[in-house]
Tab-separated table of C-alpha atoms in Angstrom:
chain	number	residue	atom	x	y	z
A	1	MET	CA	29.188	4.423	-14.017
A	2	THR	CA	25.587	3.749	-13.992
A	3	LYS	CA	25.052	0.552	-17.195
A	4	ILE	CA	21.742	1.307	-18.484
A	5	LEU	CA	20.113	-1.330	-21.271
A	6	ILE	CA	17.727	0.208	-23.530
A	7	ALA	CA	16.363	-3.400	-24.900
A	8	ASP	CA	14.029	-2.032	-27.873
A	9	ASP	CA	13.352	-2.905	-31.621
A	10	ASN	CA	12.666	0.681	-33.120
A	11	LYS	CA	16.368	1.986	-33.573
A	12	GLN	CA	15.001	5.701	-32.896
A	13	ILE	CA	13.692	5.344	-30.630
A	14	THR	CA	16.955	3.266	-29.351
A	15	SER	CA	18.708	5.877	-31.217
A	16	ILE	CA	17.199	8.632	-28.740
A	17	LEU	CA	16.957	6.995	-25.179
A	18	GLU	CA	20.534	6.101	-25.564
A	19	GLU	CA	21.730	10.429	-25.964
A	20	TYR	CA	19.960	10.866	-23.041
A	21	VAL	CA	21.458	8.630	-21.003
A	22	LYS	CA	24.697	9.645	-22.064
A	23	LYS	CA	23.678	12.903	-21.282
A	24	GLU	CA	24.074	12.449	-17.833
A	25	GLY	CA	26.462	10.486	-17.623
A	26	PHE	CA	25.769	6.886	-17.909
A	27	THR	CA	26.672	4.398	-20.744
A	28	SER	CA	24.357	2.184	-23.027
A	29	VAL	CA	23.813	-0.675	-24.584
A	30	VAL	CA	21.427	-2.316	-27.081
A	31	ALA	CA	19.009	-4.567	-27.853
A	32	PHE	CA	16.946	-5.131	-30.962
A	33	ASP	CA	14.648	-7.440	-30.067
A	34	GLY	CA	14.097	-9.654	-27.085
A	35	GLU	CA	16.654	-12.674	-26.996
A	36	ASP	CA	19.514	-10.084	-27.739
A	37	ALA	CA	18.575	-8.028	-24.410
A	38	VAL	CA	18.796	-11.632	-22.806
A	39	ILE	CA	22.229	-12.026	-24.205
A	40	LYS	CA	22.973	-8.377	-23.359
A	41	PHE	CA	21.563	-8.472	-19.717
A	42	GLU	CA	23.658	-11.628	-19.381
A	43	THR	CA	26.730	-10.367	-20.598
A	44	GLU	CA	27.467	-6.774	-19.704
A	45	GLN	CA	24.935	-6.967	-16.134
A	46	PRO	CA	23.731	-3.412	-16.326
A	47	ASP	CA	22.046	-1.779	-13.169
A	48	LEU	CA	18.964	-0.920	-14.769
A	49	LEU	CA	16.596	-2.347	-17.876
A	50	LEU	CA	14.566	-0.173	-19.664
A	51	LEU	CA	12.307	-3.021	-21.468
A	52	ASP	CA	10.146	-2.696	-24.406
A	53	VAL	CA	7.374	-4.866	-24.888
A	54	MET	CA	7.301	-5.768	-28.441
A	55	MET	CA	10.084	-7.341	-29.353
A	56	PRO	CA	10.788	-10.148	-32.233
A	57	ARG	CA	11.547	-13.136	-30.968
A	58	LYS	CA	10.602	-12.777	-27.633
A	59	ASP	CA	8.987	-10.246	-26.736
A	60	GLY	CA	9.295	-8.148	-22.837
A	61	PHE	CA	7.304	-9.730	-20.890
A	62	GLU	CA	9.412	-13.114	-21.410
A	63	VAL	CA	12.604	-11.687	-21.003
A	64	CYS	CA	11.499	-10.023	-18.106
A	65	ARG	CA	10.261	-13.951	-16.704
A	66	GLU	CA	13.814	-14.371	-17.400
A	67	ILE	CA	15.315	-12.138	-16.320
A	68	ARG	CA	13.645	-12.919	-12.558
A	69	LYS	CA	14.797	-15.840	-12.424
A	70	VAL	CA	18.079	-14.883	-11.248
A	71	SER	CA	18.072	-11.024	-10.743
A	72	ASN	CA	16.533	-8.203	-8.683
A	73	VAL	CA	18.076	-5.726	-11.054
A	74	PRO	CA	15.579	-2.784	-11.851
A	75	ILE	CA	12.869	-3.032	-14.954
A	76	ILE	CA	10.443	-0.566	-16.344
A	77	MET	CA	8.418	-2.154	-19.329
A	78	ILE	CA	7.670	0.320	-22.319
A	79	THR	CA	4.995	-0.462	-23.864
A	80	ALA	CA	2.992	1.283	-26.930
A	81	ARG	CA	-1.147	0.579	-25.939
A	82	GLY	CA	-1.078	1.907	-22.211
A	83	GLU	CA	-3.619	-0.583	-21.625
A	84	ASP	CA	-3.906	-2.251	-17.941
A	85	PHE	CA	-3.663	-5.099	-18.718
A	86	GLU	CA	-0.370	-5.143	-20.064
A	87	LYS	CA	0.946	-2.959	-17.259
A	88	ILE	CA	-0.727	-5.499	-14.560
A	89	MET	CA	1.304	-8.567	-16.282
A	90	GLY	CA	4.182	-5.969	-16.089
A	91	LEU	CA	4.216	-5.282	-12.232
A	92	GLU	CA	2.651	-9.512	-12.124
A	93	ILE	CA	6.276	-11.091	-13.911
A	94	GLY	CA	8.253	-8.650	-11.264
A	95	ALA	CA	8.142	-5.436	-13.128
A	96	ASP	CA	9.486	-1.555	-10.901
A	97	ASP	CA	7.728	0.487	-13.163
A	98	TYR	CA	6.829	1.071	-17.066
A	99	ILE	CA	6.091	4.288	-19.017
A	100	VAL	CA	3.781	4.661	-22.547
A	101	LYS	CA	4.240	4.730	-25.626
A	102	PRO	CA	4.634	7.863	-26.935
A	103	PHE	CA	6.834	8.731	-23.987
A	104	SER	CA	9.285	11.771	-23.363
A	105	PRO	CA	12.929	10.814	-23.548
A	106	GLY	CA	12.696	13.371	-19.944
A	107	GLU	CA	10.406	11.914	-17.963
A	108	VAL	CA	11.794	7.992	-18.492
A	109	ILE	CA	15.778	9.391	-16.995
A	110	ALA	CA	13.066	10.972	-14.864
A	111	ARG	CA	11.679	7.471	-13.363
A	112	ILE	CA	15.316	5.914	-14.261
A	113	LYS	CA	16.664	8.427	-11.555
A	114	ALA	CA	14.077	8.264	-9.018
A	115	ILE	CA	14.691	4.062	-8.623
A	116	LEU	CA	18.562	5.257	-8.397
A	117	ARG	CA	17.534	7.168	-5.748
A	118	ARG	CA	15.368	4.704	-4.012
A	119	ILE	CA	18.231	1.933	-4.131
A	120	ALA	CA	20.612	3.999	-3.332
A	121	ARG	CA	18.784	4.949	0.308
A	122	GLU	CA	18.476	1.551	0.547
A	123	GLU	CA	21.830	0.678	0.439
A	124	LYS	CA	22.580	2.399	3.085
A	125	ASN	CA	20.358	0.783	5.460
A	126	VAL	CA	21.362	-2.262	5.416
A	127	GLN	CA	19.442	-4.164	8.561
A	128	VAL	CA	18.143	-8.280	9.590
A	129	PHE	CA	14.513	-7.950	10.513
A	130	SER	CA	13.285	-11.277	12.275
A	131	TYR	CA	9.425	-11.634	13.890
A	132	ASP	CA	8.295	-15.168	14.583
A	133	ASN	CA	9.009	-17.599	11.910
A	134	LEU	CA	10.127	-14.812	9.568
A	135	LYS	CA	13.206	-13.353	8.889
A	136	ILE	CA	13.936	-10.641	5.881
A	137	ASN	CA	17.766	-8.997	4.960
A	138	LEU	CA	18.267	-5.828	3.356
A	139	GLU	CA	21.954	-6.610	2.625
A	140	ASP	CA	21.885	-9.880	0.341
A	141	TYR	CA	18.507	-9.137	0.005
A	142	THR	CA	16.430	-12.684	1.182
A	143	VAL	CA	13.421	-13.529	3.479
A	144	ILE	CA	12.657	-17.268	5.237
A	145	ILE	CA	10.001	-18.951	6.525
A	146	ASP	CA	10.406	-21.490	8.447
A	147	GLU	CA	14.319	-21.799	7.401
A	148	GLN	CA	12.896	-22.308	3.835
A	149	LEU	CA	14.616	-19.388	1.697
A	150	ILE	CA	11.144	-18.106	-0.097
A	151	SER	CA	11.196	-16.205	-4.144
A	152	LEU	CA	10.509	-12.563	-3.791
A	153	THR	CA	10.914	-9.820	-6.538
A	154	LYS	CA	13.300	-6.842	-4.430
A	155	LYS	CA	10.124	-4.715	-4.707
A	156	GLU	CA	8.406	-7.693	-2.786
A	157	ILE	CA	10.810	-7.952	-0.478
A	158	GLU	CA	10.566	-3.990	0.122
A	159	ILE	CA	7.039	-3.674	0.688
A	160	LEU	CA	7.126	-6.862	3.253
A	161	TRP	CA	9.811	-5.107	5.490
A	162	THR	CA	8.115	-2.077	5.298
A	163	LEU	CA	5.368	-3.741	7.111
A	164	ALA	CA	6.733	-5.968	8.501
A	165	THR	CA	9.116	-3.346	10.445
A	166	SER	CA	5.363	-1.303	11.464
A	167	LYS	CA	3.711	-4.138	12.900
A	168	ASN	CA	-0.432	-3.466	12.468
A	169	LYS	CA	0.271	-0.059	11.536
A	170	VAL	CA	-1.835	0.377	8.792
A	171	PHE	CA	-0.313	1.753	4.987
A	172	SER	CA	-2.679	3.883	3.102
A	173	ARG	CA	-1.895	3.024	-1.198
A	174	ASP	CA	-0.620	6.662	-1.011
A	175	ASN	CA	1.438	5.749	1.033
A	176	LEU	CA	3.797	2.478	0.698
A	177	LEU	CA	3.897	4.181	-3.690
A	178	ASN	CA	5.483	7.660	-1.913
A	179	SER	CA	7.659	5.303	-0.202
A	180	LEU	CA	8.622	2.791	-2.129
A	181	TRP	CA	8.394	3.882	-5.456
A	182	GLY	CA	9.377	7.531	-4.978
A	183	TYR	CA	6.994	11.216	-4.632
A	184	ASP	CA	8.641	11.330	-8.494
A	185	TYR	CA	6.524	8.197	-9.024
A	186	PHE	CA	5.139	8.243	-12.484
A	187	GLY	CA	1.891	5.947	-11.826
A	188	ASP	CA	-0.654	4.808	-9.754
A	189	ASN	CA	-1.185	3.226	-6.350
A	190	ARG	CA	-2.599	-0.027	-8.990
A	191	THR	CA	1.101	-0.469	-8.742
A	192	VAL	CA	0.326	-1.341	-4.970
A	193	ASP	CA	-2.478	-3.612	-4.971
A	194	SER	CA	-0.373	-5.711	-7.456
A	195	HIS	CA	2.351	-5.891	-6.002
A	196	ILE	CA	0.939	-7.544	-2.574
A	197	LYS	CA	-1.586	-9.546	-4.945
A	198	ARG	CA	1.558	-10.641	-5.969
A	199	LEU	CA	3.498	-11.011	-2.347
A	200	ARG	CA	0.850	-12.240	-0.453
A	201	ALA	CA	0.425	-15.887	-2.832
A	202	LYS	CA	4.229	-16.690	-1.879
A	203	LEU	CA	3.825	-16.129	1.532
A	204	ASP	CA	0.618	-17.977	1.144
A	205	GLN	CA	2.618	-21.220	0.009
A	206	TYR	CA	4.451	-21.186	4.393
A	207	SER	CA	2.925	-21.505	6.751
A	208	HIS	CA	2.506	-18.800	8.838
A	209	PRO	CA	-0.591	-18.392	11.195
A	210	ASN	CA	0.767	-15.889	13.831
A	211	TRP	CA	0.945	-13.366	10.988
A	212	GLU	CA	-0.336	-11.536	7.946
A	213	ILE	CA	-0.536	-9.094	5.689
A	214	LYS	CA	-4.141	-7.830	5.914
A	215	THR	CA	-5.962	-5.774	3.468
A	216	ILE	CA	-8.100	-2.493	5.466
A	217	TRP	CA	-10.689	-1.453	2.610
A	218	GLY	CA	-10.730	1.083	1.864
A	219	VAL	CA	-7.610	2.391	4.022
A	220	GLY	CA	-4.382	-0.293	2.663
A	221	TYR	CA	-2.845	-3.196	3.780
A	222	LYS	CA	-0.874	-3.610	7.243
A	223	PHE	CA	1.279	-6.133	8.799
A	224	GLU	CA	-0.833	-7.838	11.020
A	225	VAL	CA	0.579	-9.831	14.076
A	226	LEU	CA	-1.745	-11.682	16.502
A	227	GLU	CA	-2.364	-11.301	19.935
A	228	HIS	CA	-0.946	-14.787	21.473
A	229	VAL	CA	2.424	-14.938	20.180
């Protein structure tokens, strides 16, 4: 059964979310501060995490960073302010999605379902892709360049896979958003830009002279291959 970890110091919000999660047939675990969220994550091994930004002891950003060191479990950040820097910060450190308070519990459930459907689709199509010095394995979600394991988040690997398996094809931001987040995703295409920026920075730490993720200004992105390869 799918287990959701709800981390929020507002007991009224956690109670409502617990009720809605239960109605969908999921189980839930609750943490009321950041340190407890990390402990519950380690002991309960949830399938998805709803993570509030403003929590005592450790904020949601700190919790997300710690979890991303050891796991690619889906994380939906919850922010009260709705400010762009918080959304971008969450995405930069590895969150899969964000939602702004006040929100309807139905919207949260819709986001959860969208992520779980995407994961289910991915698990049905396990493949390995290799090109030049790059190898992407969706079975264990690893990326290797020149025999070196690259530390990427699950979403970054999915973006790289989508681009690399369609070499030289240009994907618009909306293409990537719909393909990787789903048509029922509530965010905007700046989410794509944020993930691409982080992915490119990690890849560029390693030599890959025969290919690159190239920005097509005003359009989107592509995995560009040089002709001499």
